């Protein structure tokens, strides 16, 4: 049985990936902080193994991973800090964004790669963003974390590819999730997702397809964006 460890599996893209991989026959470890959301997920797919942990809690992550065999690691947990000019951003929001979106993914990867290298196989995916590849106003630190994830994924692949480990960066554009739930009101979010917009399931289907390729084929990155721009400015 192949195991998949997915962070940010309580909502949005990560939840859809957890369900899709469970349906595809993976043993899924679903990671998130919300106990209620993990319970719901498990009620929907009883085979999924829930793990309630904050990815910013290093010690907790280390102890969770101590006894697990992981074939597929999906570094997906992420937050969008309050939108606004960088000059007005709080230091606390800067710290949390760096911690959750970047440091936790790097640490988690470090905890998992030795066992993958020993087995000479494995697949690590990162949920990056178009914001890591193009400039948008009001999200400078979020963009920095996603650009860093992209750079890390590429360099990591150079290190791990000789050991048979694949690395994929998911470059997501606008996907209808809860990412903005704490920072935009319902009306603004409805406007953001008006029209045709990518759904978490669409991303999950791509992930299943990428993982299903033979071990010698590494999809290094895929971009998934709405067909039509949905915001009034036609940007992100
Ligand atoms: N939606 C988009 O348009 C879009 C575009 C590009 C990239 N992305 C990226 O996609 C990824 C998933 O986001 P989403 O859009 O699916 O948003 P979402 O619905 O808000 O899901 C975010 C997930 O991250 C988890 N999370 C956040 N902080 C955490 C922490 N400290 N510890 C553990 N888990 C934590 C949340 O779980 P708990 O709250 O239960 O902890 C939740 O499961 C993120 O990396 C995001 O940057 C999204």
mmCIF file of C-alpha atoms and ligand atoms in Angstrom:
data_model
loop_
_atom_site.group_PDB
_atom_site.id
_atom_site.type_symbol
_atom_site.label_atom_id
_atom_site.label_comp_id
_atom_site.label_asym_id
_atom_site.label_seq_id
_atom_site.Cartn_x
_atom_site.Cartn_y
_atom_site.Cartn_z
ATOM 1 C CA UNK A 1 0.000 0.000 0.000
ATOM 2 C CA UNK A 2 1.265 3.485 -0.808
ATOM 3 C CA UNK A 3 1.009 6.101 1.897
ATOM 4 C CA UNK A 4 0.373 9.807 1.374
ATOM 5 C CA UNK A 5 0.887 12.467 4.056
ATOM 6 C CA UNK A 6 -1.051 15.619 3.178
ATOM 7 C CA UNK A 7 -0.903 18.875 5.122
ATOM 8 C CA UNK A 8 -3.808 21.299 4.968
ATOM 9 C CA UNK A 9 -6.144 18.366 4.426
ATOM 10 C CA UNK A 10 -9.031 19.803 6.436
ATOM 11 C CA UNK A 11 -10.124 22.210 3.713
ATOM 12 C CA UNK A 12 -9.941 23.230 0.066
ATOM 13 C CA UNK A 13 -7.216 21.777 -2.144
ATOM 14 C CA UNK A 14 -5.673 19.495 0.491
ATOM 15 C CA UNK A 15 -9.029 18.006 1.467
ATOM 16 C CA UNK A 16 -9.866 17.279 -2.169
ATOM 17 C CA UNK A 17 -6.460 15.640 -2.672
ATOM 18 C CA UNK A 18 -6.935 13.529 0.481
ATOM 19 C CA UNK A 19 -10.291 12.232 -0.775
ATOM 20 C CA UNK A 20 -9.025 11.621 -4.308
ATOM 21 C CA UNK A 21 -5.973 9.701 -3.100
ATOM 22 C CA UNK A 22 -8.032 7.677 -0.630
ATOM 23 C CA UNK A 23 -10.375 6.771 -3.505
ATOM 24 C CA UNK A 24 -7.332 5.856 -5.603
ATOM 25 C CA UNK A 25 -6.245 3.320 -2.975
ATOM 26 C CA UNK A 26 -3.632 5.276 -1.008
ATOM 27 C CA UNK A 27 -3.353 5.089 2.759
ATOM 28 C CA UNK A 28 -3.881 8.765 3.529
ATOM 29 C CA UNK A 29 -2.625 10.691 6.567
ATOM 30 C CA UNK A 30 -4.661 13.887 6.663
ATOM 31 C CA UNK A 31 -3.082 16.762 8.584
ATOM 32 C CA UNK A 32 -4.702 19.936 9.900
ATOM 33 C CA UNK A 33 -5.490 21.771 13.107
ATOM 34 C CA UNK A 34 -9.270 21.589 13.035
ATOM 35 C CA UNK A 35 -10.427 18.487 14.911
ATOM 36 C CA UNK A 36 -13.987 19.026 13.720
ATOM 37 C CA UNK A 37 -12.949 19.174 10.058
ATOM 38 C CA UNK A 38 -10.779 16.076 10.461
ATOM 39 C CA UNK A 39 -13.734 14.230 11.986
ATOM 40 C CA UNK A 40 -15.948 15.227 9.060
ATOM 41 C CA UNK A 41 -13.333 14.082 6.594
ATOM 42 C CA UNK A 42 -13.010 10.746 8.304
ATOM 43 C CA UNK A 43 -16.780 10.338 8.365
ATOM 44 C CA UNK A 44 -16.751 10.862 4.603
ATOM 45 C CA UNK A 45 -13.783 8.538 3.983
ATOM 46 C CA UNK A 46 -13.334 6.202 6.991
ATOM 47 C CA UNK A 47 -10.015 4.914 5.610
ATOM 48 C CA UNK A 48 -8.347 8.295 6.050
ATOM 49 C CA UNK A 49 -6.137 8.626 9.128
ATOM 50 C CA UNK A 50 -6.524 12.072 10.713
ATOM 51 C CA UNK A 51 -3.582 13.833 12.355
ATOM 52 C CA UNK A 52 -4.376 16.982 14.318
ATOM 53 C CA UNK A 53 -1.225 19.042 14.378
ATOM 54 C CA UNK A 54 -0.128 22.610 13.786
ATOM 55 C CA UNK A 55 2.594 22.487 11.124
ATOM 56 C CA UNK A 56 4.336 25.354 12.878
ATOM 57 C CA UNK A 57 4.858 23.099 15.921
ATOM 58 C CA UNK A 58 8.202 21.474 15.135
ATOM 59 C CA UNK A 59 8.315 19.106 18.079
ATOM 60 C CA UNK A 60 4.808 17.846 17.404
ATOM 61 C CA UNK A 61 5.661 17.265 13.739
ATOM 62 C CA UNK A 62 8.791 15.354 14.650
ATOM 63 C CA UNK A 63 6.920 13.084 17.020
ATOM 64 C CA UNK A 64 4.096 12.502 14.523
ATOM 65 C CA UNK A 65 6.592 11.478 11.852
ATOM 66 C CA UNK A 66 8.782 9.318 14.048
ATOM 67 C CA UNK A 67 7.067 6.037 13.193
ATOM 68 C CA UNK A 68 5.449 6.714 9.835
ATOM 69 C CA UNK A 69 6.474 5.379 6.456
ATOM 70 C CA UNK A 70 5.634 8.012 3.876
ATOM 71 C CA UNK A 71 5.752 7.409 0.134
ATOM 72 C CA UNK A 72 4.098 10.666 -0.933
ATOM 73 C CA UNK A 73 4.451 13.931 0.957
ATOM 74 C CA UNK A 74 2.170 16.792 -0.042
ATOM 75 C CA UNK A 75 3.216 20.102 1.490
ATOM 76 C CA UNK A 76 -0.006 21.951 0.962
ATOM 77 C CA UNK A 77 -0.936 23.790 4.199
ATOM 78 C CA UNK A 78 -0.863 27.518 3.694
ATOM 79 C CA UNK A 79 -2.341 30.798 4.799
ATOM 80 C CA UNK A 80 -3.047 34.127 3.159
ATOM 81 C CA UNK A 81 -2.281 36.980 5.584
ATOM 82 C CA UNK A 82 -4.483 40.104 5.558
ATOM 83 C CA UNK A 83 -4.237 41.803 2.158
ATOM 84 C CA UNK A 84 -2.520 45.182 2.117
ATOM 85 C CA UNK A 85 0.540 47.234 1.396
ATOM 86 C CA UNK A 86 3.675 45.614 2.792
ATOM 87 C CA UNK A 87 4.487 48.844 4.662
ATOM 88 C CA UNK A 88 1.430 48.236 6.848
ATOM 89 C CA UNK A 89 1.905 44.531 7.468
ATOM 90 C CA UNK A 90 2.353 43.450 11.083
ATOM 91 C CA UNK A 91 5.524 41.644 12.089
ATOM 92 C CA UNK A 92 3.373 38.903 13.606
ATOM 93 C CA UNK A 93 1.654 38.288 10.250
ATOM 94 C CA UNK A 94 5.017 38.236 8.480
ATOM 95 C CA UNK A 95 6.338 35.648 10.953
ATOM 96 C CA UNK A 96 3.295 33.385 10.776
ATOM 97 C CA UNK A 97 3.181 33.437 6.985
ATOM 98 C CA UNK A 98 6.859 32.526 6.689
ATOM 99 C CA UNK A 99 6.471 29.815 9.300
ATOM 100 C CA UNK A 100 3.380 28.074 7.907
ATOM 101 C CA UNK A 101 3.923 28.556 4.163
ATOM 102 C CA UNK A 102 7.674 28.061 4.012
ATOM 103 C CA UNK A 103 9.572 26.900 7.122
ATOM 104 C CA UNK A 104 7.100 24.136 7.966
ATOM 105 C CA UNK A 105 7.245 22.733 4.420
ATOM 106 C CA UNK A 106 11.038 22.709 4.447
ATOM 107 C CA UNK A 107 11.198 21.102 7.896
ATOM 108 C CA UNK A 108 8.622 18.475 7.048
ATOM 109 C CA UNK A 109 10.505 17.628 3.877
ATOM 110 C CA UNK A 110 13.739 17.299 5.847
ATOM 111 C CA UNK A 111 12.041 14.912 8.254
ATOM 112 C CA UNK A 112 10.755 12.704 5.458
ATOM 113 C CA UNK A 113 13.471 12.611 2.773
ATOM 114 C CA UNK A 114 15.977 10.366 4.607
ATOM 115 C CA UNK A 115 13.534 7.438 4.585
ATOM 116 C CA UNK A 116 12.679 8.102 0.926
ATOM 117 C CA UNK A 117 16.364 8.203 0.020
ATOM 118 C CA UNK A 118 16.906 4.927 1.825
ATOM 119 C CA UNK A 119 14.108 3.313 -0.187
ATOM 120 C CA UNK A 120 15.281 5.076 -3.368
ATOM 121 C CA UNK A 121 11.719 6.166 -4.096
ATOM 122 C CA UNK A 122 9.154 8.741 -3.099
ATOM 123 C CA UNK A 123 7.313 11.801 -4.328
ATOM 124 C CA UNK A 124 7.161 15.231 -2.735
ATOM 125 C CA UNK A 125 4.631 17.804 -3.902
ATOM 126 C CA UNK A 126 4.313 21.445 -2.941
ATOM 127 C CA UNK A 127 1.281 23.634 -3.423
ATOM 128 C CA UNK A 128 2.842 26.761 -4.830
ATOM 129 C CA UNK A 129 1.065 29.617 -6.483
ATOM 130 C CA UNK A 130 1.013 31.869 -9.501
ATOM 131 C CA UNK A 131 1.909 34.511 -6.892
ATOM 132 C CA UNK A 132 5.342 32.901 -6.724
ATOM 133 C CA UNK A 133 5.887 33.486 -10.416
ATOM 134 C CA UNK A 134 4.325 36.893 -11.088
ATOM 135 C CA UNK A 135 3.979 40.121 -9.107
ATOM 136 C CA UNK A 136 0.664 41.159 -7.556
ATOM 137 C CA UNK A 137 0.120 44.025 -5.144
ATOM 138 C CA UNK A 138 -0.899 43.578 -1.495
ATOM 139 C CA UNK A 139 0.492 40.054 -1.029
ATOM 140 C CA UNK A 140 4.260 40.636 -0.896
ATOM 141 C CA UNK A 141 5.113 38.158 1.870
ATOM 142 C CA UNK A 142 2.712 35.484 0.603
ATOM 143 C CA UNK A 143 4.400 35.872 -2.810
ATOM 144 C CA UNK A 144 7.825 35.599 -1.218
ATOM 145 C CA UNK A 145 6.896 32.305 0.435
ATOM 146 C CA UNK A 146 5.544 30.863 -2.802
ATOM 147 C CA UNK A 147 8.563 32.013 -4.830
ATOM 148 C CA UNK A 148 10.782 30.403 -2.195
ATOM 149 C CA UNK A 149 8.764 27.179 -2.374
ATOM 150 C CA UNK A 150 9.303 27.153 -6.129
ATOM 151 C CA UNK A 151 13.056 27.639 -5.751
ATOM 152 C CA UNK A 152 13.241 25.055 -2.990
ATOM 153 C CA UNK A 153 11.307 22.480 -5.025
ATOM 154 C CA UNK A 154 13.584 22.933 -8.042
ATOM 155 C CA UNK A 155 16.809 22.665 -6.044
ATOM 156 C CA UNK A 156 15.432 19.781 -3.981
ATOM 157 C CA UNK A 157 14.711 17.897 -7.196
ATOM 158 C CA UNK A 158 18.351 18.325 -8.210
ATOM 159 C CA UNK A 159 19.396 16.764 -4.883
ATOM 160 C CA UNK A 160 16.862 13.947 -4.820
ATOM 161 C CA UNK A 161 16.287 12.934 -8.393
ATOM 162 C CA UNK A 162 19.392 10.697 -8.442
ATOM 163 C CA UNK A 163 17.792 8.788 -5.541
ATOM 164 C CA UNK A 164 14.639 8.151 -7.545
ATOM 165 C CA UNK A 165 12.580 10.745 -5.664
ATOM 166 C CA UNK A 166 10.214 12.914 -7.677
ATOM 167 C CA UNK A 167 9.368 16.528 -6.819
ATOM 168 C CA UNK A 168 6.378 18.422 -8.181
ATOM 169 C CA UNK A 169 5.406 22.057 -7.754
ATOM 170 C CA UNK A 170 1.696 22.696 -8.124
ATOM 171 C CA UNK A 171 1.328 26.223 -9.454
ATOM 172 C CA UNK A 172 -2.242 27.092 -8.596
ATOM 173 C CA UNK A 173 -4.089 30.156 -9.783
ATOM 174 C CA UNK A 174 -7.426 31.053 -8.303
ATOM 175 C CA UNK A 175 -9.084 28.014 -6.749
ATOM 176 C CA UNK A 176 -12.386 28.258 -4.868
ATOM 177 C CA UNK A 177 -11.432 27.431 -1.259
ATOM 178 C CA UNK A 178 -11.484 28.910 2.236
ATOM 179 C CA UNK A 179 -8.112 30.642 1.774
ATOM 180 C CA UNK A 180 -9.599 34.124 2.124
ATOM 181 C CA UNK A 181 -12.227 33.247 4.744
ATOM 182 C CA UNK A 182 -10.578 35.167 7.578
ATOM 183 C CA UNK A 183 -9.586 38.218 5.564
ATOM 184 C CA UNK A 184 -12.439 38.953 3.127
ATOM 185 C CA UNK A 185 -16.172 39.174 3.818
ATOM 186 C CA UNK A 186 -18.668 36.842 2.157
ATOM 187 C CA UNK A 187 -19.562 39.372 -0.534
ATOM 188 C CA UNK A 188 -15.968 39.986 -1.541
ATOM 189 C CA UNK A 189 -15.307 36.255 -1.664
ATOM 190 C CA UNK A 190 -18.410 35.653 -3.760
ATOM 191 C CA UNK A 191 -17.191 38.307 -6.208
ATOM 192 C CA UNK A 192 -13.750 36.720 -6.287
ATOM 193 C CA UNK A 193 -15.176 33.323 -7.205
ATOM 194 C CA UNK A 194 -17.907 34.564 -9.564
ATOM 195 C CA UNK A 195 -17.957 32.937 -12.971
ATOM 196 C CA UNK A 196 -15.843 29.952 -13.863
ATOM 197 C CA UNK A 197 -13.129 29.235 -11.375
ATOM 198 C CA UNK A 198 -10.907 26.234 -10.658
ATOM 199 C CA UNK A 199 -12.290 23.826 -8.055
ATOM 200 C CA UNK A 200 -10.199 21.872 -5.508
ATOM 201 C CA UNK A 201 -11.275 18.628 -7.219
ATOM 202 C CA UNK A 202 -9.685 19.804 -10.474
ATOM 203 C CA UNK A 203 -6.323 20.143 -8.740
ATOM 204 C CA UNK A 204 -6.801 16.789 -7.017
ATOM 205 C CA UNK A 205 -7.432 15.039 -10.339
ATOM 206 C CA UNK A 206 -4.155 16.422 -11.668
ATOM 207 C CA UNK A 207 -2.310 15.208 -8.568
ATOM 208 C CA UNK A 208 -3.708 11.685 -8.976
ATOM 209 C CA UNK A 209 -2.621 11.692 -12.637
ATOM 210 C CA UNK A 210 0.876 12.981 -11.846
ATOM 211 C CA UNK A 211 1.386 10.346 -9.151
ATOM 212 C CA UNK A 212 0.122 7.585 -11.444
ATOM 213 C CA UNK A 213 2.903 8.138 -13.988
ATOM 214 C CA UNK A 214 5.726 5.603 -13.948
ATOM 215 C CA UNK A 215 8.531 6.284 -11.471
ATOM 216 C CA UNK A 216 10.884 7.382 -14.250
ATOM 217 C CA UNK A 217 8.598 10.307 -15.236
ATOM 218 C CA UNK A 218 8.708 13.349 -12.967
ATOM 219 C CA UNK A 219 6.188 16.116 -13.627
ATOM 220 C CA UNK A 220 8.335 18.886 -12.228
ATOM 221 C CA UNK A 221 5.579 21.478 -12.197
ATOM 222 C CA UNK A 222 2.043 21.992 -13.400
ATOM 223 C CA UNK A 223 0.081 25.228 -13.613
ATOM 224 C CA UNK A 224 -3.674 25.300 -13.150
ATOM 225 C CA UNK A 225 -5.604 28.526 -13.534
ATOM 226 C CA UNK A 226 -9.141 29.674 -14.342
ATOM 227 C CA UNK A 227 -9.842 29.790 -18.058
ATOM 228 C CA UNK A 228 -11.116 33.350 -17.746
ATOM 229 C CA UNK A 229 -9.866 36.003 -15.307
ATOM 230 C CA UNK A 230 -12.548 36.507 -12.703
ATOM 231 C CA UNK A 231 -11.507 39.632 -10.840
ATOM 232 C CA UNK A 232 -12.578 43.046 -12.134
ATOM 233 C CA UNK A 233 -8.963 43.947 -12.807
ATOM 234 C CA UNK A 234 -8.409 40.720 -14.654
ATOM 235 C CA UNK A 235 -5.480 39.890 -12.387
ATOM 236 C CA UNK A 236 -5.035 37.196 -9.750
HETATM 237 N N1 LIG B 1 -7.115 28.896 -3.279
HETATM 238 C C1 LIG B 1 -6.279 29.427 -4.155
HETATM 239 O O1 LIG B 1 -6.687 30.197 -5.043
HETATM 240 C C2 LIG B 1 -4.822 29.103 -4.101
HETATM 241 C C3 LIG B 1 -4.005 29.555 -5.141
HETATM 242 C C4 LIG B 1 -2.653 29.267 -5.090
HETATM 243 C C5 LIG B 1 -2.144 28.525 -4.047
HETATM 244 N N2 LIG B 1 -2.941 28.127 -3.037
HETATM 245 C C6 LIG B 1 -2.344 27.362 -1.944
HETATM 246 O O2 LIG B 1 -3.057 26.182 -1.741
HETATM 247 C C7 LIG B 1 -2.791 25.687 -0.435
HETATM 248 C C8 LIG B 1 -4.096 25.226 0.191
HETATM 249 O O3 LIG B 1 -4.931 26.363 0.380
HETATM 250 P P1 LIG B 1 -6.484 26.366 0.041
HETATM 251 O O4 LIG B 1 -6.675 27.346 -1.047
HETATM 252 O O5 LIG B 1 -7.009 24.988 -0.102
HETATM 253 O O6 LIG B 1 -7.037 27.096 1.361
HETATM 254 P P2 LIG B 1 -7.895 26.599 2.605
HETATM 255 O O7 LIG B 1 -9.181 26.032 2.148
HETATM 256 O O8 LIG B 1 -7.914 27.773 3.521
HETATM 257 O O9 LIG B 1 -7.003 25.438 3.237
HETATM 258 C C9 LIG B 1 -5.834 25.728 3.959
HETATM 259 C C10 LIG B 1 -5.424 24.491 4.727
HETATM 260 O O10 LIG B 1 -4.179 24.780 5.405
HETATM 261 C C11 LIG B 1 -4.308 24.326 6.753
HETATM 262 N N3 LIG B 1 -3.470 25.094 7.653
HETATM 263 C C12 LIG B 1 -3.341 26.448 7.732
HETATM 264 N N4 LIG B 1 -2.512 26.779 8.736
HETATM 265 C C13 LIG B 1 -2.097 25.607 9.304
HETATM 266 C C14 LIG B 1 -1.241 25.271 10.374
HETATM 267 N N5 LIG B 1 -0.631 26.210 11.096
HETATM 268 N N6 LIG B 1 -1.048 23.961 10.664
HETATM 269 C C15 LIG B 1 -1.678 22.980 9.961
HETATM 270 N N7 LIG B 1 -2.498 23.242 8.922
HETATM 271 C C16 LIG B 1 -2.708 24.528 8.610
HETATM 272 C C17 LIG B 1 -5.792 24.497 7.091
HETATM 273 O O11 LIG B 1 -6.143 23.592 8.104
HETATM 274 P P3 LIG B 1 -6.525 23.981 9.615
HETATM 275 O O12 LIG B 1 -7.137 25.352 9.598
HETATM 276 O O13 LIG B 1 -7.442 22.885 10.048
HETATM 277 O O14 LIG B 1 -5.237 23.943 10.337
HETATM 278 C C18 LIG B 1 -6.428 24.085 5.768
HETATM 279 O O15 LIG B 1 -6.591 22.684 5.731
HETATM 280 C C19 LIG B 1 -2.099 26.834 0.310
HETATM 281 O O16 LIG B 1 -0.720 26.575 0.384
HETATM 282 C C20 LIG B 1 -2.361 28.028 -0.586
HETATM 283 O O17 LIG B 1 -1.373 29.009 -0.457
HETATM 284 C C21 LIG B 1 -4.276 28.392 -3.045
#
